[in-house]
PDB file of C-alpha atoms and ligand atoms in Angstrom:
ATOM      1  CA  MET A1409       0.512  -0.070   0.071  1.00 98.00           C
ATOM      2  CA  GLU A1410       0.857   3.557  -1.021  1.00 98.00           C
ATOM      3  CA  LEU A1411      -0.027   6.320   1.704  1.00 98.00           C
ATOM      4  CA  PHE A1412       0.076  10.125   1.226  1.00 98.00           C
ATOM      5  CA  HIS A1413       0.234  11.597   4.522  1.00 98.00           C
ATOM      6  CA  SER A1414       1.154  15.714   5.981  1.00 98.00           C
ATOM      7  CA  PRO A1415       2.701  15.185   9.431  1.00 97.00           C
ATOM      8  CA  GLY A1416       0.869  17.431  11.784  1.00 96.00           C
ATOM      9  CA  SER A1417      -2.253  16.577   9.545  1.00 98.00           C
ATOM     10  CA  CYS A1418      -5.506  14.129   9.855  1.00 98.00           C
ATOM     11  CA  SER A1419      -3.509  11.220   8.017  1.00 98.00           C
ATOM     12  CA  ILE A1420      -1.357  10.628  10.818  1.00 98.00           C
ATOM     13  CA  GLY A1421      -4.607   8.594  11.851  1.00 98.00           C
ATOM     14  CA  ILE A1422      -4.290   6.456   9.077  1.00 98.00           C
ATOM     15  CA  ARG A1423      -1.044   6.110   9.615  1.00 98.00           C
ATOM     16  CA  VAL A1424      -1.277   4.884  13.025  1.00 98.00           C
ATOM     17  CA  LEU A1425      -3.674   2.378  11.614  1.00 98.00           C
ATOM     18  CA  LEU A1426      -1.527   0.994   8.917  1.00 98.00           C
ATOM     19  CA  GLU A1427       1.364   1.163  12.292  1.00 98.00           C
ATOM     20  CA  GLU A1428      -1.707  -1.343  14.049  1.00 98.00           C
ATOM     21  CA  ILE A1429      -2.495  -3.715  10.524  1.00 98.00           C
ATOM     22  CA  GLY A1430       1.677  -4.085  10.151  1.00 98.00           C
ATOM     23  CA  GLN A1431       1.619  -4.607   6.298  1.00 96.00           C
ATOM     24  CA  PRO A1432       4.360  -2.928   4.736  1.00 96.00           C
ATOM     25  CA  TYR A1433       3.403   0.485   3.034  1.00 98.00           C
ATOM     26  CA  THR A1434       5.382   3.350   1.298  1.00 98.00           C
ATOM     27  CA  LEU A1435       4.624   6.740   2.719  1.00 98.00           C
ATOM     28  CA  HIS A1436       5.033   9.780   0.487  1.00 98.00           C
ATOM     29  CA  ILE A1437       5.160  13.077   2.196  1.00 98.00           C
ATOM     30  CA  ILE A1438       2.447  15.653   1.039  1.00 98.00           C
ATOM     31  CA  ASP A1439       3.010  18.770   2.638  1.00 98.00           C
ATOM     32  CA  VAL A1440       0.236  20.957   2.839  1.00 97.00           C
ATOM     33  CA  LYS A1441       1.526  23.874   4.450  1.00 95.00           C
ATOM     34  CA  SER A1442       3.800  24.397   1.326  1.00 97.00           C
ATOM     35  CA  GLY A1443       0.709  23.781  -0.669  1.00 97.00           C
ATOM     36  CA  ALA A1444       1.780  19.932  -2.565  1.00 98.00           C
ATOM     37  CA  GLN A1445      -1.604  19.038  -2.421  1.00 98.00           C
ATOM     38  CA  ARG A1446      -2.525  21.445  -5.406  1.00 98.00           C
ATOM     39  CA  SER A1447       0.613  20.116  -7.326  1.00 98.00           C
ATOM     40  CA  PRO A1448      -0.115  19.251 -11.027  1.00 98.00           C
ATOM     41  CA  ASP A1449       1.041  15.423  -9.707  1.00 97.00           C
ATOM     42  CA  TYR A1450      -0.702  14.598  -7.001  1.00 98.00           C
ATOM     43  CA  LEU A1451      -4.108  16.053  -8.346  1.00 98.00           C
ATOM     44  CA  ALA A1452      -3.750  14.025 -10.598  1.00 98.00           C
ATOM     45  CA  LEU A1453      -3.427  11.042  -8.506  1.00 98.00           C
ATOM     46  CA  ASN A1454      -6.283  12.784  -6.233  1.00 98.00           C
ATOM     47  CA  PRO A1455      -8.801  15.227  -7.574  1.00 98.00           C
ATOM     48  CA  LYS A1456      -9.579  16.057  -4.164  1.00 98.00           C
ATOM     49  CA  GLY A1457      -6.161  17.936  -2.979  1.00 98.00           C
ATOM     50  CA  LYS A1458      -6.447  16.371   0.541  1.00 98.00           C
ATOM     51  CA  VAL A1459      -4.385  14.057   2.626  1.00 98.00           C
ATOM     52  CA  PRO A1460      -5.125  11.175   3.408  1.00 98.00           C
ATOM     53  CA  ALA A1461      -5.227   8.976  -0.100  1.00 98.00           C
ATOM     54  CA  LEU A1462      -4.276   5.773   0.012  1.00 98.00           C
ATOM     55  CA  VAL A1463      -3.496   3.288  -2.479  1.00 98.00           C
ATOM     56  CA  ARG A1464      -4.102  -0.049  -2.425  1.00 98.00           C
ATOM     57  CA  PRO A1465      -2.968  -3.505  -3.176  1.00 98.00           C
ATOM     58  CA  ASP A1466      -4.717  -3.832  -6.264  1.00 98.00           C
ATOM     59  CA  GLY A1467      -3.698   0.296  -7.390  1.00 98.00           C
ATOM     60  CA  SER A1468      -7.117   1.223  -6.542  1.00 98.00           C
ATOM     61  CA  LEU A1469      -7.057   4.394  -4.534  1.00 98.00           C
ATOM     62  CA  LEU A1470      -9.356   5.428  -1.493  1.00 98.00           C
ATOM     63  CA  THR A1471      -9.856   8.886  -0.069  1.00 98.00           C
ATOM     64  CA  GLU A1472     -11.598  10.158   2.756  1.00 98.00           C
ATOM     65  CA  PHE A1473     -11.045   9.117   6.248  1.00 98.00           C
ATOM     66  CA  PRO A1474     -13.833   7.245   7.770  1.00 98.00           C
ATOM     67  CA  ALA A1475     -13.666   5.170   4.324  1.00 98.00           C
ATOM     68  CA  ILE A1476     -10.061   4.252   4.271  1.00 98.00           C
ATOM     69  CA  ALA A1477     -10.623   3.434   8.118  1.00 98.00           C
ATOM     70  CA  LEU A1478     -13.248   1.299   8.125  1.00 98.00           C
ATOM     71  CA  TRP A1479     -12.026  -0.497   4.357  1.00 98.00           C
ATOM     72  CA  LEU A1480      -8.541  -1.309   6.225  1.00 98.00           C
ATOM     73  CA  ALA A1481     -10.352  -2.396   9.786  1.00 98.00           C
ATOM     74  CA  ARG A1482     -12.376  -5.071   7.205  1.00 97.00           C
ATOM     75  CA  ALA A1483      -9.397  -5.724   5.047  1.00 98.00           C
ATOM     76  CA  TYR A1484      -7.537  -6.851   7.917  1.00 98.00           C
ATOM     77  CA  PRO A1485      -9.443  -7.796  10.077  1.00 97.00           C
ATOM     78  CA  ALA A1486      -6.926  -9.864  12.436  1.00 98.00           C
ATOM     79  CA  ALA A1487      -5.534  -5.822  13.843  1.00 98.00           C
ATOM     80  CA  GLY A1488      -9.185  -6.121  15.383  1.00 97.00           C
ATOM     81  CA  LEU A1489      -9.963  -2.338  14.243  1.00 98.00           C
ATOM     82  CA  LEU A1490     -13.600  -2.517  14.749  1.00 97.00           C
ATOM     83  CA  PRO A1491     -15.825  -4.225  17.114  1.00 95.00           C
ATOM     84  CA  GLU A1492     -17.457  -6.989  17.001  1.00 94.00           C
ATOM     85  CA  GLY A1493     -21.823  -7.477  15.972  1.00 95.00           C
ATOM     86  CA  LEU A1494     -23.889  -4.883  13.900  1.00 96.00           C
ATOM     87  CA  GLU A1495     -24.229  -2.638  16.523  1.00 97.00           C
ATOM     88  CA  ALA A1496     -20.841  -2.124  17.659  1.00 96.00           C
ATOM     89  CA  GLU A1497     -19.648  -1.492  14.637  1.00 96.00           C
ATOM     90  CA  VAL A1498     -22.144   1.231  13.663  1.00 97.00           C
ATOM     91  CA  ARG A1499     -21.474   2.710  17.067  1.00 98.00           C
ATOM     92  CA  ALA A1500     -17.986   2.838  16.199  1.00 98.00           C
ATOM     93  CA  ILE A1501     -19.108   4.906  12.455  1.00 98.00           C
ATOM     94  CA  GLU A1502     -21.194   7.329  14.033  1.00 98.00           C
ATOM     95  CA  LEU A1503     -18.237   8.308  16.580  1.00 98.00           C
ATOM     96  CA  LEU A1504     -16.130   8.304  13.757  1.00 98.00           C
ATOM     97  CA  ASP A1505     -18.024  10.403  11.526  1.00 98.00           C
ATOM     98  CA  TYR A1506     -18.763  12.177  14.783  1.00 98.00           C
ATOM     99  CA  ILE A1507     -15.168  13.023  15.114  1.00 98.00           C
ATOM    100  CA  VAL A1508     -14.078  13.325  11.228  1.00 98.00           C
ATOM    101  CA  ALA A1509     -16.951  15.402  10.053  1.00 98.00           C
ATOM    102  CA  SER A1510     -18.467  17.722  12.918  1.00 98.00           C
ATOM    103  CA  LEU A1511     -15.256  18.182  15.522  1.00 98.00           C
ATOM    104  CA  HIS A1512     -13.089  18.258  12.377  1.00 98.00           C
ATOM    105  CA  MET A1513     -14.860  19.644   9.459  1.00 98.00           C
ATOM    106  CA  ARG A1514     -16.697  22.115  11.203  1.00 98.00           C
ATOM    107  CA  GLY A1515     -14.859  22.786  14.266  1.00 98.00           C
ATOM    108  CA  ALA A1516     -11.066  22.702  14.448  1.00 98.00           C
ATOM    109  CA  THR A1517     -11.111  23.730  10.440  1.00 98.00           C
ATOM    110  CA  PHE A1518     -12.722  26.373  11.106  1.00 98.00           C
ATOM    111  CA  ALA A1519     -10.760  27.637  14.473  1.00 98.00           C
ATOM    112  CA  LEU A1520      -7.209  26.578  12.636  1.00 98.00           C
ATOM    113  CA  VAL A1521      -7.811  28.017   9.070  1.00 97.00           C
ATOM    114  CA  PRO A1522     -10.301  30.743   9.214  1.00 98.00           C
ATOM    115  CA  GLN A1523      -9.311  32.176   6.507  1.00 97.00           C
ATOM    116  CA  LYS A1524     -10.081  29.848   4.274  1.00 96.00           C
ATOM    117  CA  PHE A1525     -13.282  31.070   4.448  1.00 97.00           C
ATOM    118  CA  VAL A1526     -13.840  34.594   5.006  1.00 98.00           C
ATOM    119  CA  ALA A1527     -11.129  37.265   4.149  1.00 98.00           C
ATOM    120  CA  ASP A1528     -12.780  40.063   5.977  1.00 98.00           C
ATOM    121  CA  PRO A1529     -10.528  40.186   9.888  1.00 98.00           C
ATOM    122  CA  ALA A1530     -13.543  39.966  12.084  1.00 98.00           C
ATOM    123  CA  ALA A1531     -15.239  37.115  10.140  1.00 98.00           C
ATOM    124  CA  GLN A1532     -12.594  34.989  10.447  1.00 98.00           C
ATOM    125  CA  ALA A1533     -12.091  36.128  14.356  1.00 98.00           C
ATOM    126  CA  GLU A1534     -15.578  35.134  14.723  1.00 98.00           C
ATOM    127  CA  LEU A1535     -15.069  32.207  13.003  1.00 98.00           C
ATOM    128  CA  ALA A1536     -12.222  30.539  14.400  1.00 98.00           C
ATOM    129  CA  THR A1537     -14.264  31.385  18.193  1.00 98.00           C
ATOM    130  CA  HIS A1538     -17.270  29.585  16.665  1.00 98.00           C
ATOM    131  CA  GLY A1539     -14.637  26.431  15.547  1.00 98.00           C
ATOM    132  CA  ARG A1540     -12.659  25.878  19.124  1.00 98.00           C
ATOM    133  CA  ALA A1541     -16.323  25.540  20.874  1.00 98.00           C
ATOM    134  CA  VAL A1542     -17.426  23.543  18.457  1.00 98.00           C
ATOM    135  CA  LEU A1543     -13.774  21.639  18.749  1.00 98.00           C
ATOM    136  CA  ALA A1544     -14.577  22.557  23.146  1.00 98.00           C
ATOM    137  CA  ALA A1545     -17.571  20.654  22.992  1.00 98.00           C
ATOM    138  CA  GLY A1546     -16.533  17.815  21.387  1.00 98.00           C
ATOM    139  CA  TYR A1547     -13.463  17.156  23.577  1.00 98.00           C
ATOM    140  CA  ALA A1548     -15.989  17.468  26.523  1.00 98.00           C
ATOM    141  CA  ALA A1549     -17.831  14.356  24.631  1.00 98.00           C
ATOM    142  CA  LEU A1550     -14.998  12.297  23.934  1.00 98.00           C
ATOM    143  CA  SER A1551     -13.453  12.706  27.691  1.00 98.00           C
ATOM    144  CA  GLU A1552     -16.960  11.720  29.257  1.00 98.00           C
ATOM    145  CA  ARG A1553     -16.592   8.648  26.982  1.00 97.00           C
ATOM    146  CA  LEU A1554     -13.046   8.000  28.432  1.00 98.00           C
ATOM    147  CA  MET A1555     -14.540   8.102  31.425  1.00 97.00           C
ATOM    148  CA  ALA A1556     -15.853   4.586  31.118  1.00 95.00           C
ATOM    149  CA  GLY A1557     -13.109   2.789  28.911  1.00 96.00           C
ATOM    150  CA  ASP A1558      -9.276   3.171  28.253  1.00 98.00           C
ATOM    151  CA  TYR A1559     -10.449   3.549  24.281  1.00 98.00           C
ATOM    152  CA  VAL A1560     -13.221   5.556  22.714  1.00 98.00           C
ATOM    153  CA  MET A1561     -15.250   3.043  22.041  1.00 97.00           C
ATOM    154  CA  GLY A1562     -13.720   0.790  25.299  1.00 96.00           C
ATOM    155  CA  ALA A1563     -11.385  -1.113  22.554  1.00 97.00           C
ATOM    156  CA  PHE A1564      -8.981   0.781  20.678  1.00 98.00           C
ATOM    157  CA  SER A1565     -10.791   1.048  17.637  1.00 98.00           C
ATOM    158  CA  ILE A1566     -10.629   3.059  14.333  1.00 98.00           C
ATOM    159  CA  ALA A1567     -12.700   5.818  16.032  1.00 98.00           C
ATOM    160  CA  ASP A1568      -9.249   6.558  17.852  1.00 98.00           C
ATOM    161  CA  ALA A1569      -6.891   7.128  15.045  1.00 98.00           C
ATOM    162  CA  ALA A1570      -9.581  10.034  14.182  1.00 98.00           C
ATOM    163  CA  ALA A1571      -9.392  11.201  18.495  1.00 98.00           C
ATOM    164  CA  PHE A1572      -6.027  10.932  18.283  1.00 98.00           C
ATOM    165  CA  TYR A1573      -5.466  13.241  15.751  1.00 98.00           C
ATOM    166  CA  LEU A1574      -7.764  15.776  16.554  1.00 98.00           C
ATOM    167  CA  ILE A1575      -6.872  15.825  20.132  1.00 98.00           C
ATOM    168  CA  GLY A1576      -3.504  16.508  18.941  1.00 98.00           C
ATOM    169  CA  TRP A1577      -4.967  19.815  17.882  1.00 98.00           C
ATOM    170  CA  HIS A1578      -5.600  21.141  21.044  1.00 98.00           C
ATOM    171  CA  GLU A1579      -2.318  23.716  21.244  1.00 98.00           C
ATOM    172  CA  ARG A1580      -2.669  24.876  17.343  1.00 97.00           C
ATOM    173  CA  ALA A1581      -6.788  25.387  18.346  1.00 98.00           C
ATOM    174  CA  GLY A1582      -5.710  27.340  21.879  1.00 97.00           C
ATOM    175  CA  LEU A1583      -7.458  24.645  24.133  1.00 98.00           C
ATOM    176  CA  SER A1584      -6.295  23.160  27.254  1.00 98.00           C
ATOM    177  CA  LEU A1585      -6.735  19.001  27.894  1.00 98.00           C
ATOM    178  CA  ASP A1586      -8.592  18.261  31.152  1.00 98.00           C
ATOM    179  CA  PRO A1587      -6.851  15.050  32.882  1.00 98.00           C
ATOM    180  CA  VAL A1588      -9.016  12.553  31.155  1.00 98.00           C
ATOM    181  CA  LEU A1589      -7.788  13.874  27.732  1.00 98.00           C
ATOM    182  CA  THR A1590      -4.527  14.155  28.805  1.00 98.00           C
ATOM    183  CA  ALA A1591      -3.820  10.441  30.362  1.00 98.00           C
ATOM    184  CA  TYR A1592      -5.760   9.205  26.796  1.00 98.00           C
ATOM    185  CA  MET A1593      -3.395  10.988  24.918  1.00 98.00           C
ATOM    186  CA  ALA A1594      -0.290   9.092  26.828  1.00 98.00           C
ATOM    187  CA  ARG A1595      -1.681   5.827  26.795  1.00 98.00           C
ATOM    188  CA  MET A1596      -2.018   6.640  22.553  1.00 98.00           C
ATOM    189  CA  ARG A1597       1.418   7.510  22.403  1.00 98.00           C
ATOM    190  CA  ALA A1598       2.383   4.537  24.667  1.00 98.00           C
ATOM    191  CA  ARG A1599       1.041   2.039  22.216  1.00 98.00           C
ATOM    192  CA  PRO A1600       3.729   1.087  19.844  1.00 98.00           C
ATOM    193  CA  ALA A1601       1.913   1.402  16.345  1.00 98.00           C
ATOM    194  CA  ILE A1602       1.729   5.367  17.478  1.00 98.00           C
ATOM    195  CA  GLN A1603       5.519   5.500  18.280  1.00 98.00           C
ATOM    196  CA  ARG A1604       6.262   3.944  14.802  1.00 98.00           C
ATOM    197  CA  ALA A1605       3.893   6.923  12.976  1.00 98.00           C
ATOM    198  CA  LEU A1606       5.010   9.625  14.993  1.00 96.00           C
ATOM    199  CA  THR A1607       8.726   8.862  13.620  1.00 93.00           C
TER     200      THR A1607
HETATM  201  N1  GSH B 359     -13.316  15.114   4.772  1.00 86.24           N
HETATM  202  C1  GSH B 359     -11.624  14.751   4.493  1.00 86.24           C
HETATM  203  C2  GSH B 359     -10.375  15.507   4.734  1.00 86.24           C
HETATM  204  C3  GSH B 359      -9.484  15.640   4.571  1.00 86.24           C
HETATM  205  C4  GSH B 359      -9.016  16.734   5.392  1.00 86.24           C
HETATM  206  O1  GSH B 359      -9.055  17.859   5.031  1.00 86.24           O
HETATM  207  N2  GSH B 359      -7.564  17.489   5.281  1.00 86.24           N
HETATM  208  C5  GSH B 359      -6.611  18.311   4.738  1.00 86.24           C
HETATM  209  C6  GSH B 359      -5.101  17.865   6.482  1.00 86.24           C
HETATM  210  S1  GSH B 359      -6.525  17.203   7.486  1.00 86.24           S
HETATM  211  C7  GSH B 359      -5.866  18.478   3.551  1.00 86.24           C
HETATM  212  O2  GSH B 359      -5.474  17.884   3.188  1.00 86.24           O
HETATM  213  N3  GSH B 359      -5.801  20.037   3.855  1.00 86.24           N
HETATM  214  C8  GSH B 359      -5.351  20.123   2.423  1.00 86.24           C
HETATM  215  C9  GSH B 359      -6.490  21.140   1.627  1.00 86.24           C
HETATM  216  O3  GSH B 359      -7.159  21.229   2.165  1.00 86.24           O
HETATM  217  O4  GSH B 359      -5.976  21.752   1.058  1.00 86.24           O
HETATM  218  C10 GSH B 359     -11.399  13.152   5.375  1.00 86.24           C
HETATM  219  O5  GSH B 359     -12.129  12.553   5.329  1.00 86.24           O
HETATM  220  O6  GSH B 359     -10.524  12.554   4.390  1.00 86.24           O
END
Protein backbone atom coordinates (compact mmCIF):
# COMPACT_ATOMS: atom_id res chain seq x y z
CA MET A 1 0.00 0.00 0.00
CA GLU A 2 0.98 3.63 -0.39
CA LEU A 3 -0.10 6.38 2.00
CA PHE A 4 -0.12 10.03 1.04
CA HIS A 5 0.37 11.87 4.31
CA SER A 6 1.18 15.32 5.66
CA PRO A 7 2.83 15.38 9.11
CA GLY A 8 0.66 17.25 11.63
CA SER A 9 -2.50 16.59 9.62
CA CYS A 10 -5.41 14.17 10.00
CA SER A 11 -3.61 11.61 7.83
CA ILE A 12 -1.55 10.64 10.89
CA GLY A 13 -4.65 8.67 11.97
CA ILE A 14 -4.44 6.48 8.86
CA ARG A 15 -0.71 6.03 9.37
CA VAL A 16 -1.48 4.86 12.91
CA LEU A 17 -3.94 2.28 11.54
CA LEU A 18 -1.41 1.03 8.97
CA GLU A 19 1.14 0.60 11.76
CA GLU A 20 -1.44 -1.22 13.92
CA ILE A 21 -2.11 -3.58 10.98
CA GLY A 22 1.60 -4.18 10.39
CA GLN A 23 1.44 -4.57 6.60
CA PRO A 24 4.26 -2.91 4.63
CA TYR A 25 3.42 0.43 3.04
CA THR A 26 5.22 3.24 1.29
CA LEU A 27 4.89 6.70 2.80
CA HIS A 28 4.67 9.72 0.50
CA ILE A 29 4.91 13.10 2.22
CA ILE A 30 2.56 15.73 0.81
CA ASP A 31 3.25 18.86 2.84
CA VAL A 32 -0.11 20.66 2.91
CA LYS A 33 1.43 23.75 4.58
CA SER A 34 3.55 24.35 1.49
CA GLY A 35 0.64 23.58 -0.88
CA ALA A 36 2.03 20.25 -2.19
CA GLN A 37 -1.55 18.90 -2.29
CA ARG A 38 -2.22 21.25 -5.19
CA SER A 39 0.77 20.16 -7.30
CA PRO A 40 -0.20 18.81 -10.75
CA ASP A 41 1.32 15.42 -9.92
CA TYR A 42 -0.70 15.01 -6.74
CA LEU A 43 -3.92 16.32 -8.30
CA ALA A 44 -3.48 13.79 -11.12
CA LEU A 45 -3.51 11.06 -8.47
CA ASN A 46 -6.11 12.60 -6.14
CA PRO A 47 -8.15 15.40 -7.74
CA LYS A 48 -9.56 16.29 -4.30
CA GLY A 49 -6.14 17.67 -3.34
CA LYS A 50 -6.42 16.32 0.21
CA VAL A 51 -4.69 13.88 2.48
CA PRO A 52 -5.08 11.11 3.51
CA ALA A 53 -5.17 9.08 0.32
CA LEU A 54 -4.37 5.39 0.18
CA VAL A 55 -3.30 3.29 -2.80
CA ARG A 56 -4.45 -0.23 -2.05
CA PRO A 57 -2.79 -3.50 -3.09
CA ASP A 58 -4.96 -3.67 -6.24
CA GLY A 59 -3.68 -0.22 -7.26
CA SER A 60 -6.94 1.62 -6.62
CA LEU A 61 -7.00 4.90 -4.68
CA LEU A 62 -9.22 5.37 -1.65
CA THR A 63 -9.86 8.78 -0.05
CA GLU A 64 -11.86 10.13 2.91
CA PHE A 65 -10.71 9.18 6.39
CA PRO A 66 -13.82 7.21 7.45
CA ALA A 67 -13.83 5.17 4.22
CA ILE A 68 -10.11 4.39 4.42
CA ALA A 69 -10.36 3.48 8.12
CA LEU A 70 -13.36 1.21 7.56
CA TRP A 71 -11.73 -0.48 4.58
CA LEU A 72 -8.50 -1.10 6.53
CA ALA A 73 -10.42 -2.53 9.49
CA ARG A 74 -12.48 -4.85 7.27
CA ALA A 75 -9.62 -5.83 4.97
CA TYR A 76 -7.29 -6.69 7.88
CA PRO A 77 -9.64 -8.07 10.57
CA ALA A 78 -6.81 -9.71 12.54
CA ALA A 79 -5.78 -6.23 13.73
CA GLY A 80 -9.08 -5.93 15.62
CA LEU A 81 -9.72 -2.31 14.62
CA LEU A 82 -13.53 -2.56 14.80
CA PRO A 83 -15.68 -3.90 17.62
CA GLU A 84 -17.56 -7.10 16.75
CA GLY A 85 -21.24 -7.17 15.77
CA LEU A 86 -23.39 -4.83 13.73
CA GLU A 87 -24.54 -2.60 16.60
CA ALA A 88 -21.02 -2.08 18.00
CA GLU A 89 -19.63 -1.54 14.50
CA VAL A 90 -22.22 1.05 13.58
CA ARG A 91 -21.62 2.86 16.87
CA ALA A 92 -17.90 3.03 16.06
CA ILE A 93 -18.72 4.49 12.62
CA GLU A 94 -21.15 6.93 14.25
CA LEU A 95 -18.40 8.22 16.53
CA LEU A 96 -15.76 8.24 13.79
CA ASP A 97 -18.00 10.28 11.51
CA TYR A 98 -18.82 12.72 14.33
CA ILE A 99 -15.10 13.27 14.89
CA VAL A 100 -14.23 13.74 11.22
CA ALA A 101 -17.32 15.40 9.72
CA SER A 102 -18.38 17.55 12.68
CA LEU A 103 -15.45 18.14 15.01
CA HIS A 104 -12.69 18.25 12.40
CA MET A 105 -14.45 19.79 9.41
CA ARG A 106 -16.79 22.16 11.25
CA GLY A 107 -14.76 22.74 14.41
CA ALA A 108 -11.00 22.42 14.01
CA THR A 109 -10.93 23.64 10.40
CA PHE A 110 -12.77 26.84 11.32
CA ALA A 111 -10.63 27.32 14.44
CA LEU A 112 -7.30 26.73 12.69
CA VAL A 113 -7.76 28.12 9.17
CA PRO A 114 -10.70 30.59 9.18
CA GLN A 115 -8.93 32.54 6.41
CA LYS A 116 -9.81 29.72 4.00
CA PHE A 117 -13.48 30.67 4.33
CA VAL A 118 -13.72 34.46 4.82
CA ALA A 119 -11.43 37.40 4.02
CA ASP A 120 -12.63 39.88 6.62
CA PRO A 121 -10.44 39.69 9.77
CA ALA A 122 -13.41 40.24 12.11
CA ALA A 123 -15.36 37.47 10.39
CA GLN A 124 -12.28 35.21 10.64
CA ALA A 125 -12.07 35.86 14.38
CA GLU A 126 -15.78 35.07 14.77
CA LEU A 127 -15.45 31.86 12.75
CA ALA A 128 -12.38 30.78 14.75
CA THR A 129 -14.27 31.38 18.01
CA HIS A 130 -17.15 29.27 16.72
CA GLY A 131 -14.76 26.50 15.64
CA ARG A 132 -13.04 26.49 19.03
CA ALA A 133 -16.41 26.15 20.78
CA VAL A 134 -17.36 23.17 18.56
CA LEU A 135 -13.99 21.58 19.27
CA ALA A 136 -14.22 22.22 23.02
CA ALA A 137 -17.68 20.61 23.13
CA GLY A 138 -16.30 17.64 21.19
CA TYR A 139 -13.36 17.26 23.55
CA ALA A 140 -15.81 17.29 26.49
CA ALA A 141 -17.91 14.57 24.82
CA LEU A 142 -14.82 12.41 24.18
CA SER A 143 -13.63 12.95 27.74
CA GLU A 144 -16.98 11.76 29.09
CA ARG A 145 -16.78 8.60 26.99
CA LEU A 146 -13.24 7.96 28.23
CA MET A 147 -14.40 7.95 31.84
CA ALA A 148 -15.94 4.55 31.01
CA GLY A 149 -12.90 2.94 29.36
CA ASP A 150 -9.36 3.30 28.09
CA TYR A 151 -10.40 3.98 24.48
CA VAL A 152 -13.30 5.88 22.95
CA MET A 153 -15.20 2.66 22.10
CA GLY A 154 -13.87 0.79 25.15
CA ALA A 155 -11.25 -1.21 23.19
CA PHE A 156 -8.90 0.41 20.63
CA SER A 157 -10.67 0.99 17.29
CA ILE A 158 -10.62 3.12 14.15
CA ALA A 159 -12.44 5.83 16.13
CA ASP A 160 -9.31 6.25 18.31
CA ALA A 161 -7.23 6.95 15.21
CA ALA A 162 -9.48 9.94 14.51
CA ALA A 163 -9.70 11.03 18.16
CA PHE A 164 -5.89 10.96 18.32
CA TYR A 165 -5.33 13.45 15.52
CA LEU A 166 -8.21 15.68 16.62
CA ILE A 167 -7.09 15.92 20.24
CA GLY A 168 -3.51 16.35 19.05
CA TRP A 169 -4.52 19.73 17.60
CA HIS A 170 -5.55 21.20 20.95
CA GLU A 171 -2.55 23.51 21.36
CA ARG A 172 -2.87 24.89 17.85
CA ALA A 173 -6.53 25.61 18.59
CA GLY A 174 -5.68 27.31 21.90
CA LEU A 175 -7.46 24.68 24.01
CA SER A 176 -6.18 22.82 27.04
CA LEU A 177 -6.88 19.18 27.83
CA ASP A 178 -8.54 17.91 30.98
CA PRO A 179 -6.81 15.11 32.96
CA VAL A 180 -8.88 12.39 31.25
CA LEU A 181 -7.83 13.48 27.74
CA THR A 182 -4.25 14.08 28.90
CA ALA A 183 -4.08 10.49 30.22
CA TYR A 184 -5.71 9.18 27.01
CA MET A 185 -3.13 10.89 24.81
CA ALA A 186 -0.32 9.47 26.97
CA ARG A 187 -1.91 6.00 26.66
CA MET A 188 -2.19 6.41 22.90
CA ARG A 189 1.42 7.61 22.54
CA ALA A 190 2.58 4.58 24.53
CA ARG A 191 1.22 2.23 21.85
CA PRO A 192 4.14 0.89 19.77
CA ALA A 193 2.20 1.47 16.54
CA ILE A 194 1.70 5.13 17.39
CA GLN A 195 5.35 5.54 18.30
CA ARG A 196 6.27 4.13 14.88
CA ALA A 197 3.71 6.35 13.16
CA LEU A 198 5.20 9.45 14.80
CA THR A 199 8.75 8.79 13.57
N1 LIG B 1 -13.04 14.78 4.36
C1 LIG B 1 -11.62 14.52 4.23
C2 LIG B 1 -10.87 15.66 4.88
C3 LIG B 1 -9.41 15.59 4.64
C4 LIG B 1 -8.74 16.93 4.95
O1 LIG B 1 -9.38 17.96 5.18
N2 LIG B 1 -7.41 16.88 4.93
C5 LIG B 1 -6.64 18.07 5.15
C6 LIG B 1 -5.49 17.80 6.12
S1 LIG B 1 -6.10 17.47 7.77
C7 LIG B 1 -6.04 18.53 3.83
O2 LIG B 1 -5.70 17.71 3.00
N3 LIG B 1 -5.96 19.84 3.65
C8 LIG B 1 -5.37 20.43 2.49
C9 LIG B 1 -6.29 21.38 1.81
O3 LIG B 1 -7.49 21.46 2.18
O4 LIG B 1 -5.83 22.06 0.89
C10 LIG B 1 -11.29 13.18 4.88
O5 LIG B 1 -12.10 12.66 5.65
O6 LIG B 1 -10.24 12.60 4.59
